[in-house]
Short mmCIF file of C-alpha atoms in Angstrom, two decimals:
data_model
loop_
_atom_site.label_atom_id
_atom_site.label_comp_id
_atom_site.label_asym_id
_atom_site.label_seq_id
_atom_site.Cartn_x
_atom_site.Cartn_y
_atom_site.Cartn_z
CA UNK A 1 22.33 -14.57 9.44
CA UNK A 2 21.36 -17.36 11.95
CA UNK A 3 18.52 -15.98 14.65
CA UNK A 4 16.83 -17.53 17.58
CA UNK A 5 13.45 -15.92 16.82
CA UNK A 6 11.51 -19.50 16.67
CA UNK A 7 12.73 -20.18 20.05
CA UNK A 8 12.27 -16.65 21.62
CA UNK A 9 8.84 -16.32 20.83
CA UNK A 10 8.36 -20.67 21.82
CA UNK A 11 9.39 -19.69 25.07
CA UNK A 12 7.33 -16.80 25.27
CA UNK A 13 4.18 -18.75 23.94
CA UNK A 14 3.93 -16.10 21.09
CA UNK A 15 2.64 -17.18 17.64
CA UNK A 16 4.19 -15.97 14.68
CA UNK A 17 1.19 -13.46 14.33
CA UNK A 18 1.54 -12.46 17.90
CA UNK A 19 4.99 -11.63 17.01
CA UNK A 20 3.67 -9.85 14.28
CA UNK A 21 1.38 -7.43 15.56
CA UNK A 22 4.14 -6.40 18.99
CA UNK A 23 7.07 -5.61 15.99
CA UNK A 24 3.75 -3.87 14.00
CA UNK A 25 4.97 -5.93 10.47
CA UNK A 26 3.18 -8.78 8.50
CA UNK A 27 3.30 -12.81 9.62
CA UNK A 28 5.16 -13.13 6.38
CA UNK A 29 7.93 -10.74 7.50
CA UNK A 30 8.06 -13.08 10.62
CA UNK A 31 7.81 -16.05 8.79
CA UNK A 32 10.98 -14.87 6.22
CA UNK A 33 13.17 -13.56 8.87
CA UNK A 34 12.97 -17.16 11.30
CA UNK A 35 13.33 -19.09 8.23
CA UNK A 36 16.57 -16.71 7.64
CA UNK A 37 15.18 -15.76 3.84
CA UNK A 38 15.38 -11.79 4.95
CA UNK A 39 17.39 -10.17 7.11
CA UNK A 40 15.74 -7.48 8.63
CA UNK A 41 16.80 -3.77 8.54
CA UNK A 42 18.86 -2.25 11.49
CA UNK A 43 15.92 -0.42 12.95
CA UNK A 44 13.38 -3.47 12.92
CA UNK A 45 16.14 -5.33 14.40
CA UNK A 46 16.62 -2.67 16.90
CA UNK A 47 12.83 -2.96 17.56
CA UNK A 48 12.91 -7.09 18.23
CA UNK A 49 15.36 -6.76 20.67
CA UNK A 50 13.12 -4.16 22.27
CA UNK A 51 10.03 -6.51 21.73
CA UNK A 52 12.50 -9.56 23.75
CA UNK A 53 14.08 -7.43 26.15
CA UNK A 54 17.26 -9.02 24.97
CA UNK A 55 20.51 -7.63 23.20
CA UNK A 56 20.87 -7.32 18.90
CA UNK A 57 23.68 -10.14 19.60
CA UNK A 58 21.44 -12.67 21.48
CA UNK A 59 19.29 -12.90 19.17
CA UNK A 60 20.63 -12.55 15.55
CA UNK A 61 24.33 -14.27 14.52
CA UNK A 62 26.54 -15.16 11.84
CA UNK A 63 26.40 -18.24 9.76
CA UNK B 1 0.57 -22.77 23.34
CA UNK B 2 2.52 -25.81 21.17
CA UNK B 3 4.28 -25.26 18.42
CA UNK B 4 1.33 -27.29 16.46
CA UNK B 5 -1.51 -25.17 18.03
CA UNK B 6 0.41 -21.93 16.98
CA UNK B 7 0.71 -23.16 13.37
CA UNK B 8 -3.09 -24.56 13.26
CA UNK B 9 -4.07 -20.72 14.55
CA UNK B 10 -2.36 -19.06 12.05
CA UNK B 11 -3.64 -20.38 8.62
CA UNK B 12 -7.52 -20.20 9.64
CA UNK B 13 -7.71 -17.18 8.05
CA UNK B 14 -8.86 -17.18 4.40
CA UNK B 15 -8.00 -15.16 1.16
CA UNK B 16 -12.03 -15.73 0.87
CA UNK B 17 -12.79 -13.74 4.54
CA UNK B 18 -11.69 -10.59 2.12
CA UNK B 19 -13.27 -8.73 -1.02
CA UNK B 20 -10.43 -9.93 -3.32
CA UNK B 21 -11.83 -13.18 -4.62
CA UNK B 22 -15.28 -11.59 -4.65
CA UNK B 23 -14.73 -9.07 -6.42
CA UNK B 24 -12.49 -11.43 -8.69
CA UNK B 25 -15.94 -13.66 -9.44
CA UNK B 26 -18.22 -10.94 -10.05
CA UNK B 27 -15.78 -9.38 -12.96
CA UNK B 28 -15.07 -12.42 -14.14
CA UNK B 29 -19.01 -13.22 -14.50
CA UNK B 30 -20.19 -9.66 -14.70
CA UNK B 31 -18.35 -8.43 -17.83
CA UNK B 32 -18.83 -10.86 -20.11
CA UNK B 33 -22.72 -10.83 -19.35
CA UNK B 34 -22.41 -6.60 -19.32
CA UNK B 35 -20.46 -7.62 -23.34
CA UNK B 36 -23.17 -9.26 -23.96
CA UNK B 37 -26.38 -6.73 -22.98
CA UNK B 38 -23.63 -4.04 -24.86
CA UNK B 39 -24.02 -6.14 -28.03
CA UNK B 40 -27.62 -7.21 -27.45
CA UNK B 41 -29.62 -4.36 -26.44
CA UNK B 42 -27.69 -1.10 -26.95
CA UNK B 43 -25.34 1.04 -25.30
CA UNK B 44 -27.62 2.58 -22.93
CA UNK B 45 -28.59 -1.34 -21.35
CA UNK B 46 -24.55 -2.17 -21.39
CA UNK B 47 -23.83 1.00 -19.76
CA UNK B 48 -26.74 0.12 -17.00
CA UNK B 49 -25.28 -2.85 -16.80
CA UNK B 50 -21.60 -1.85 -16.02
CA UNK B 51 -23.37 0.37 -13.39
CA UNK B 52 -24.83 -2.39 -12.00
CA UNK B 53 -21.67 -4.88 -11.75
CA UNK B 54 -19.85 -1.26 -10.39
CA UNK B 55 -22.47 -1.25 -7.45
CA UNK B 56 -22.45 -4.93 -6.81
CA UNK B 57 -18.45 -4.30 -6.54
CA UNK B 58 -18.65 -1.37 -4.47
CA UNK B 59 -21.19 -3.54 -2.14
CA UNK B 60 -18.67 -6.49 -1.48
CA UNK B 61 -16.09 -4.28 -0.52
CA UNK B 62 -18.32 -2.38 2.16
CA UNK B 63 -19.35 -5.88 3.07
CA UNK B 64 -15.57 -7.23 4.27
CA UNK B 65 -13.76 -5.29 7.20
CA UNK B 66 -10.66 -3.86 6.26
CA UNK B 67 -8.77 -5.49 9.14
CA UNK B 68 -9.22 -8.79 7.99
CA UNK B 69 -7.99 -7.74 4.59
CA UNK B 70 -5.07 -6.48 6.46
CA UNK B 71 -4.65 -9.76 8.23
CA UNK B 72 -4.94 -11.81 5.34
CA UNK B 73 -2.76 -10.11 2.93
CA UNK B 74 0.00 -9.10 5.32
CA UNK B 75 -0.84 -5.26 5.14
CA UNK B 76 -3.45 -2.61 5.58
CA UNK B 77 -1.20 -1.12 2.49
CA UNK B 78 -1.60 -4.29 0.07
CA UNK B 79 -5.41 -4.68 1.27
CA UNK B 80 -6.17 -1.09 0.20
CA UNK B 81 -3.95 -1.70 -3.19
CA UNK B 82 -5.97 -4.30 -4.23
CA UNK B 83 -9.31 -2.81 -3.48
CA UNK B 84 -8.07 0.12 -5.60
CA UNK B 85 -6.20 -1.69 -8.26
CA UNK B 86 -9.49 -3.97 -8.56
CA UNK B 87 -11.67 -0.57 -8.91
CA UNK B 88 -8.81 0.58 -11.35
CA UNK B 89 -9.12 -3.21 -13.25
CA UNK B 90 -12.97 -2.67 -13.98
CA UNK B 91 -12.96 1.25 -14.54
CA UNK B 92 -10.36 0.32 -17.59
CA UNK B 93 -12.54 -2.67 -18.99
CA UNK B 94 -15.25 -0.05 -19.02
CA UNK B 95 -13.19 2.30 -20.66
CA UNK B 96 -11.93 0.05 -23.33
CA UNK B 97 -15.17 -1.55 -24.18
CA UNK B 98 -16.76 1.96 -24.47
CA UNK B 99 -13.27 2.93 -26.89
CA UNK B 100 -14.31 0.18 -29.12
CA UNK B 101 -18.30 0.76 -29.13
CA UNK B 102 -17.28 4.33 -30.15
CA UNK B 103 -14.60 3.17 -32.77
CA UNK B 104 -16.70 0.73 -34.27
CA UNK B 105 -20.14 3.27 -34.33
CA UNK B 106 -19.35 6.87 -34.43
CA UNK B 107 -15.95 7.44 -34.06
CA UNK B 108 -15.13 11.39 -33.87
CA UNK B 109 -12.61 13.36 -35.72
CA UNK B 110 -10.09 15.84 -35.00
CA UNK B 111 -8.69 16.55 -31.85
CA UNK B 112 -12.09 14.64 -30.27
CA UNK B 113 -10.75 11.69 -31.75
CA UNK B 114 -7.80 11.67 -29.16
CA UNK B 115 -10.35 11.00 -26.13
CA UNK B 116 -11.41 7.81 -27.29
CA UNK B 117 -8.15 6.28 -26.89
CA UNK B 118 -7.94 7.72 -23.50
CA UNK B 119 -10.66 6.40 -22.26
CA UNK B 120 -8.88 2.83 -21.29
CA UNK B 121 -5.66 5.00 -21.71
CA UNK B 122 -6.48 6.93 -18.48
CA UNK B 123 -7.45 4.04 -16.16
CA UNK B 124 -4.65 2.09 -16.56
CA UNK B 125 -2.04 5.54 -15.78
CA UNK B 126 -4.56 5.08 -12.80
CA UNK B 127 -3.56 1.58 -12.16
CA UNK B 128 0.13 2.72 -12.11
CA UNK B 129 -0.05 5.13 -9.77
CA UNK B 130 -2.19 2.67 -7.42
CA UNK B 131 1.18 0.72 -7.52
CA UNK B 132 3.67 3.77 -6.67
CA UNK B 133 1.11 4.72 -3.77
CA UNK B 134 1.72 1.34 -2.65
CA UNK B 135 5.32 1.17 -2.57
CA UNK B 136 4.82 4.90 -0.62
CA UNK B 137 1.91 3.84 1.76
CA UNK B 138 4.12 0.12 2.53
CA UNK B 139 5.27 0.18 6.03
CA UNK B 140 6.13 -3.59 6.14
CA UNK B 141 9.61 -3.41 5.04
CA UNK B 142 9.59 -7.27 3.68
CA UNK B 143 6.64 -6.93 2.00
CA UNK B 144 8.34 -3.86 0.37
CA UNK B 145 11.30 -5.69 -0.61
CA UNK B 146 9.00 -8.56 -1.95
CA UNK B 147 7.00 -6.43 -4.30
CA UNK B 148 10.58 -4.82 -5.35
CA UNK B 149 12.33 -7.74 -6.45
CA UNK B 150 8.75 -9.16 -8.30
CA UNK B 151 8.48 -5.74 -9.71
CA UNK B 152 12.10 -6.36 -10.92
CA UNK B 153 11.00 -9.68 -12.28
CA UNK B 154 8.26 -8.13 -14.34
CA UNK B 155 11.16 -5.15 -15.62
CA UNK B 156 13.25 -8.54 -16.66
CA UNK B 157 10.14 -9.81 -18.68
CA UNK B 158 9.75 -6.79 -20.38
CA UNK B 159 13.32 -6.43 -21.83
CA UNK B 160 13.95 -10.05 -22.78
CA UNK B 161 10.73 -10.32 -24.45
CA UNK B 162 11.08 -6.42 -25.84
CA UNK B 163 14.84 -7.51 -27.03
CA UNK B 164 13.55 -11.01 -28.93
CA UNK B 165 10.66 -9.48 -30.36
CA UNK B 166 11.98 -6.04 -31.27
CA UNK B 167 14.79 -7.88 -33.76
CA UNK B 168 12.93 -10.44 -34.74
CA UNK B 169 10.79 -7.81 -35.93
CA UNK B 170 13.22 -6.09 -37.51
CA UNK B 171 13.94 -8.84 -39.94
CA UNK B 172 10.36 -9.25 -40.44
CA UNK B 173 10.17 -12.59 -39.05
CA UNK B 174 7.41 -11.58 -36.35
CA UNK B 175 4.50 -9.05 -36.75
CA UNK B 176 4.28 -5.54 -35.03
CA UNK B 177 2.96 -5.74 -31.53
CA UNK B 178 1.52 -2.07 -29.98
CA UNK B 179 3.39 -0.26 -27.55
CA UNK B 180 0.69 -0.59 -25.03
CA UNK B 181 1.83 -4.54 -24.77
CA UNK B 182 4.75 -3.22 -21.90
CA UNK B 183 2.07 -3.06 -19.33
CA UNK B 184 0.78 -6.43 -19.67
CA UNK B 185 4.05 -8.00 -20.26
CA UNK B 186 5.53 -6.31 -17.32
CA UNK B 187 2.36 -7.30 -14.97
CA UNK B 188 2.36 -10.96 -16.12
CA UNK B 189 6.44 -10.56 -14.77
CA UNK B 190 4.85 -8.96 -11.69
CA UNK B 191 2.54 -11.62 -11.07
CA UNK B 192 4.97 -14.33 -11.77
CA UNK B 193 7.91 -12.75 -9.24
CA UNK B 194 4.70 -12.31 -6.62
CA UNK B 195 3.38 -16.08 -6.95
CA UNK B 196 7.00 -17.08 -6.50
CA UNK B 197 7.66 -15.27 -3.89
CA UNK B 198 4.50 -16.41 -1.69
CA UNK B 199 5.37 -20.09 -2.75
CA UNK B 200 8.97 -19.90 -1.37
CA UNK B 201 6.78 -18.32 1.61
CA UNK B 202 4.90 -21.45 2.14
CA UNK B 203 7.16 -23.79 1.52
CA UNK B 204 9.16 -21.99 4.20
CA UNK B 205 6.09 -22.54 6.35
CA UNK B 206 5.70 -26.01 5.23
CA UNK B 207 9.09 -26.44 6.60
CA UNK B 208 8.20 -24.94 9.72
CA UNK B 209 5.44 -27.46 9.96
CA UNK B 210 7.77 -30.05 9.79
CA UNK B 211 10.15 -28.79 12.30
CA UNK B 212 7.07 -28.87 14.68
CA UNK B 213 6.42 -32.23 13.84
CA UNK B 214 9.38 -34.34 12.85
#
């Protein structure tokens, strides 16, 4: 899956960490998910849309 | 904040800010001198001396806050699994070199014979149920899914080598190993799958490095 989580979080001045500690997982989760090496579960995909106010589908996509 | 200063602010942390490492050095040092006032002045001065490296241990983890642990190793799971696996670690090379001091002196008989062997026997049960607490306690599902697959890994390096060395054994090419060689073998797979795992993390942060500064 492609995501947009490097820009979201850009725009939002977050660091990966910051990211981190709002979604309550490790940087390396972060880190694994942008990079697209782990695609997260529904529910902590649920829970970053919640974190960016956006919708599942504007933030995570095919390849 | 740039891209750059995000990076920079994330890897000033160090594996060094927790008791890990520590605790690493003073085993590493500590037993072999503890072997050696075992073999030099008695049992009583080795076991004073185990107590000893056991307080010194206890003290760096008191010194270290937790949360940085946490920070450091990616959870306040992992931090608390190493601290015990660590504990675990030392409690066994206690037991073991206490085994062989009894083996080698005044071994018992009957059924007391059967608590010698237990005595690095039960620490290392210990150590395996520090690792199923973990995989309970983990919250971070990646992290989970890491120690899984590397966990997987170390299964992998059991059977192959297991496999080889059980027929090869068989026709007598290779001597008999002990049983008690699956933990190892399986924790050297462990280790392997882990350290592979956090390279393909940082080379995936490399490349994020990069993308910030192409």
């Amino acid at each position: 899956m492609k995501n947009q989580l490097k820009v979201l979080r850009a725009q939002r001045d977050w660091s990966q960490q910051d990211l981190a500690d709002r979604l309550g997982v490790s940087r390396q989760s972060v880190n694994a998910i942008e990079k697209g090496r782990y695609d997260p579960s529904l529910p902590l995909a649920f829970t970053i849309a919640e974190v960016f106010e956006l919708p599942i589908e504007a933030i995570f996509s095919r390849d | 904040m740039t891209y750059s200063g995000i990076e920079k602010a994330e890897k000033q942390t160090s594996s060094w800010d927790t008791p890990g490492p520590w605790l690493g050095m003073v085993m590493g040092f500590g037993t072999p001198l503890c072997v050696f006032v075992l073999n030099a002045a008695g049992w009583i001065a080795g076991l004073a001396a185990f107590g000893v490296m056991g307080a010194i241990a206890f003290a760096v983890i008191r010194r270290f806050p937790s949360e940085n642990a946490a920070r450091i190793y990616g959870s306040a799971a992992l931090a608390r699994y190493n601290t015990r696996f660590l504990l675990a670690m030392m409690a066994y090379i206690a037991g073991l070199l206490a085994a062989m001091f009894l083996y080698n002196n005044d071994m018992p008989t009957g059924p007391h014979a059967y608590a010698v062997p237990l005595l690095p026997t039960l620490p290392l049960l210990a150590a395996i149920g520090v690792m199923g607490r973990y995989m309970v306690e983990e919250t971070d599902e990646y992290l989970r899914h890491r120690t899984s697959l590397s966990a997987l890994i170390g299964l992998g390096l059991v059977l192959v080598v297991g496999t080889v060395w059980g027929f090869l054994e068989t026709f007598a090419l290779v001597p008999n190993i002990w049983a008690w060689w699956v933990f190892p073998v399986w924790a050297i797979g462990l280790g392997i799958g882990q350290g592979l795992l956090a390279r393909f993390d940082r080379a995936a942060e490399k490349a994020n490095d990069e993308d910030a500064h192409p």
